[in-house]
PDB file of C-alpha atoms in Angstrom:
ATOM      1  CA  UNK A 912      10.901 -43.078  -5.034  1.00 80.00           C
ATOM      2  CA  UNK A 913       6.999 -42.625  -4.485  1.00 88.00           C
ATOM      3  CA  UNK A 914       4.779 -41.232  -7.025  1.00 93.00           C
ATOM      4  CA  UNK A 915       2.018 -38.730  -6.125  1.00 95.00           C
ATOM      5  CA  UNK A 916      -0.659 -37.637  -8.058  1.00 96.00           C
ATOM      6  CA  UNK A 917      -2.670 -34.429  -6.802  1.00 96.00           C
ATOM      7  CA  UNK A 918      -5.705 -33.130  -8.626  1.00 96.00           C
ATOM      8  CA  UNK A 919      -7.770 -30.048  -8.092  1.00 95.00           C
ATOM      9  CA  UNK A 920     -10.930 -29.120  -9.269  1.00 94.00           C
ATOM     10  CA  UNK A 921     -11.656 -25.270  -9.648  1.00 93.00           C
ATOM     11  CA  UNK A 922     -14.433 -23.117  -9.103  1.00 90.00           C
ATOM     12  CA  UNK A 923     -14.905 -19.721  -8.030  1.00 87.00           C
ATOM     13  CA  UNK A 924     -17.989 -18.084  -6.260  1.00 87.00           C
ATOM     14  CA  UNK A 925     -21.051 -16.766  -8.574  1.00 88.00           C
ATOM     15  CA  UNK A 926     -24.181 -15.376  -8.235  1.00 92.00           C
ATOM     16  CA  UNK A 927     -26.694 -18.630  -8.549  1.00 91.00           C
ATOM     17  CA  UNK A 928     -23.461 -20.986  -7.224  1.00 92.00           C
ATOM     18  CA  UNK A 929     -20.404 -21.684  -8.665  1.00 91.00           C
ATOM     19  CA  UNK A 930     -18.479 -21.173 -12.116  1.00 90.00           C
ATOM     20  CA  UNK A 931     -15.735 -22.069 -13.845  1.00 88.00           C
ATOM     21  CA  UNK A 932     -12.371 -19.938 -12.807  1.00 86.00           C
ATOM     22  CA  UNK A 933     -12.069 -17.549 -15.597  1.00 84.00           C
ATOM     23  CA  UNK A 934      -8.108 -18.176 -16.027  1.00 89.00           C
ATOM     24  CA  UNK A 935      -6.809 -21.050 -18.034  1.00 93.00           C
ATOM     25  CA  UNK A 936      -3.841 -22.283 -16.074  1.00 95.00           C
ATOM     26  CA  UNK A 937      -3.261 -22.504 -12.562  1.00 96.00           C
ATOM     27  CA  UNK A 938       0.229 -22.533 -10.522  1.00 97.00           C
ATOM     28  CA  UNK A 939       0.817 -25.527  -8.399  1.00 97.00           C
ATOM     29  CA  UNK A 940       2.826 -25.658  -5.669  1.00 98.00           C
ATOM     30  CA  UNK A 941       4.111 -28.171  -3.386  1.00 97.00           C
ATOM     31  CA  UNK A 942       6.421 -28.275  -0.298  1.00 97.00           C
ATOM     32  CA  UNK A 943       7.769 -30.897   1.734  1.00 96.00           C
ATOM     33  CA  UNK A 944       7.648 -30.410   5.882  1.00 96.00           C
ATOM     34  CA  UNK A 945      10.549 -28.396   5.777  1.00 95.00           C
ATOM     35  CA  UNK A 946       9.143 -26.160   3.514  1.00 95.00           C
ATOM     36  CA  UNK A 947      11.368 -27.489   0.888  1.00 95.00           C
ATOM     37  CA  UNK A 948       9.851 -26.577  -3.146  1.00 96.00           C
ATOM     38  CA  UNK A 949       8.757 -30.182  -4.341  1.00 96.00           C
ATOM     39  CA  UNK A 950       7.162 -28.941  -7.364  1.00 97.00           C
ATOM     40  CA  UNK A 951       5.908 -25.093  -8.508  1.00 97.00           C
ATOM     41  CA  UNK A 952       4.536 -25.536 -12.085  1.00 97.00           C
ATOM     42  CA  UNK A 953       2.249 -23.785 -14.301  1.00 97.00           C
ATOM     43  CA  UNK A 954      -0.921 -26.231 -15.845  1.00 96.00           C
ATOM     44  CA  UNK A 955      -3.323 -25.828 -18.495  1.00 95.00           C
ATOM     45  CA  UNK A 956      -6.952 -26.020 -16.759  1.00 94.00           C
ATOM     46  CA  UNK A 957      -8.866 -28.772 -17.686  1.00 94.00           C
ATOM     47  CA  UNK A 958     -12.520 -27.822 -19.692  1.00 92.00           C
ATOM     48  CA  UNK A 959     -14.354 -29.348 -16.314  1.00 92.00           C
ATOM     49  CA  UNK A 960     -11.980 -26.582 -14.762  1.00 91.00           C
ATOM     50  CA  UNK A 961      -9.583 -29.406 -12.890  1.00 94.00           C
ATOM     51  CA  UNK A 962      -5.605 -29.209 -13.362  1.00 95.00           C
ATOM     52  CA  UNK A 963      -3.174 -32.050 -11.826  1.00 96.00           C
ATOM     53  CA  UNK A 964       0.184 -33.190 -11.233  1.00 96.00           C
ATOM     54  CA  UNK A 965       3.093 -35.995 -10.511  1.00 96.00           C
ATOM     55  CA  UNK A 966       5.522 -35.750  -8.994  1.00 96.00           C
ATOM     56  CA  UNK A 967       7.966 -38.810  -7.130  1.00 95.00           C
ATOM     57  CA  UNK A 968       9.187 -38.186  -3.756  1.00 92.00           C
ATOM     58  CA  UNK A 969      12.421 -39.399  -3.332  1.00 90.00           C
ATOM     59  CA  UNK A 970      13.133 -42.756  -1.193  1.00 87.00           C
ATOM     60  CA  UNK A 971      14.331 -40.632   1.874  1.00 89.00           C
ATOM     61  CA  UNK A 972      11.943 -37.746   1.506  1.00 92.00           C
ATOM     62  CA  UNK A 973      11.176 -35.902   5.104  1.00 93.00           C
ATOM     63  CA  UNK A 974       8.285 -37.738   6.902  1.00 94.00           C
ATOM     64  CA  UNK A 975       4.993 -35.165   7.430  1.00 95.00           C
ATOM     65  CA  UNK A 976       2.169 -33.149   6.116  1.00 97.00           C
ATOM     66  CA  UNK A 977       2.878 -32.031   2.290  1.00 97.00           C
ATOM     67  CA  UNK A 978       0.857 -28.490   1.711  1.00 98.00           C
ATOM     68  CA  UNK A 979      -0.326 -27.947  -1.670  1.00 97.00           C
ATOM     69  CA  UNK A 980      -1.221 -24.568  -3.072  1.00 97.00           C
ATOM     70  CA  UNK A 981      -3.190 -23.694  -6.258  1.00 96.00           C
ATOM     71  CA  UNK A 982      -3.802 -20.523  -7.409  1.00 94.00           C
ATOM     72  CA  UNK A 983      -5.805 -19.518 -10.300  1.00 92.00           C
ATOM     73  CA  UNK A 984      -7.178 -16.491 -11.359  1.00 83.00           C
ATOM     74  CA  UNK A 985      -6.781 -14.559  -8.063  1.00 83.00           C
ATOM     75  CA  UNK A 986      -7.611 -17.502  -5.823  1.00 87.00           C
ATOM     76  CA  UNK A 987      -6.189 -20.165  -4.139  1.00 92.00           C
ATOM     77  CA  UNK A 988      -7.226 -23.285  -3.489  1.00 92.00           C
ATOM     78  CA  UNK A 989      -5.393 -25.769   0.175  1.00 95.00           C
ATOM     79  CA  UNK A 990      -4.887 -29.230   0.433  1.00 96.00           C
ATOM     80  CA  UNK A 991      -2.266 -31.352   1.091  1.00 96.00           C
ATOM     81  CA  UNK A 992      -1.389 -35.130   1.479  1.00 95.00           C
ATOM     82  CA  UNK A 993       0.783 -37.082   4.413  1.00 94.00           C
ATOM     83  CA  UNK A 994       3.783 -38.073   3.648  1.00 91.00           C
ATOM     84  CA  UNK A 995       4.559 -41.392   6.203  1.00 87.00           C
ATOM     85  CA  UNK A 996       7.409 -44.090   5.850  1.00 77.00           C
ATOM     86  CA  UNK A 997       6.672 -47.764   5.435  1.00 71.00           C
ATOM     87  CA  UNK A 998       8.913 -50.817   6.832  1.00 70.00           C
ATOM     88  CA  UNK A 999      10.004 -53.641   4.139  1.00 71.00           C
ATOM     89  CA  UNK A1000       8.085 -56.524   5.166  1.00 75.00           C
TER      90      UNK A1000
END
């Protein structure tokens, strides 16, 4: 398989800036290309407001763009990572 580690760091919109998302956990989510469920988990925000997770692909995952969703405290937070096959040398 292939390990994958995603990390987000979370901050919502304040007067003078940014803060710190007033929820303690977030829900991550992410899908393969086929809009397959990888992973949907609930974390435990981080004091500096960050929450990650890993997760292994298996050896004959789909090839393609992985979406990742976070939401936390009414928000929602996009990113995502390529997932792209490698010959044995």
């Amino acid at each position: 398989g292939h390990p994958v580690h995603v990390k987000a760091i979370l901050r919502k919109p304040a007067v003078l800036g940014y803060e710190l998302p007033g929820d303690p956990e977030a829900e991550i989510e992410i899908t393969n290309p086929d809009d397959g469920t990888v992973l949907k988990k609930t974390a435990g925000l981080s004091k500096a407001g960050t929450v990650s997770a890993d997760v292994t692909l298996p050896a004959d995952a789909p090839l393609g763009y992985y979406p990742v969703r976070v939401n936390s405290g009414g928000g929602t937070a996009y990113g995502g990572f390529p997932g792209e096959g490698y010959p044995e040398p």
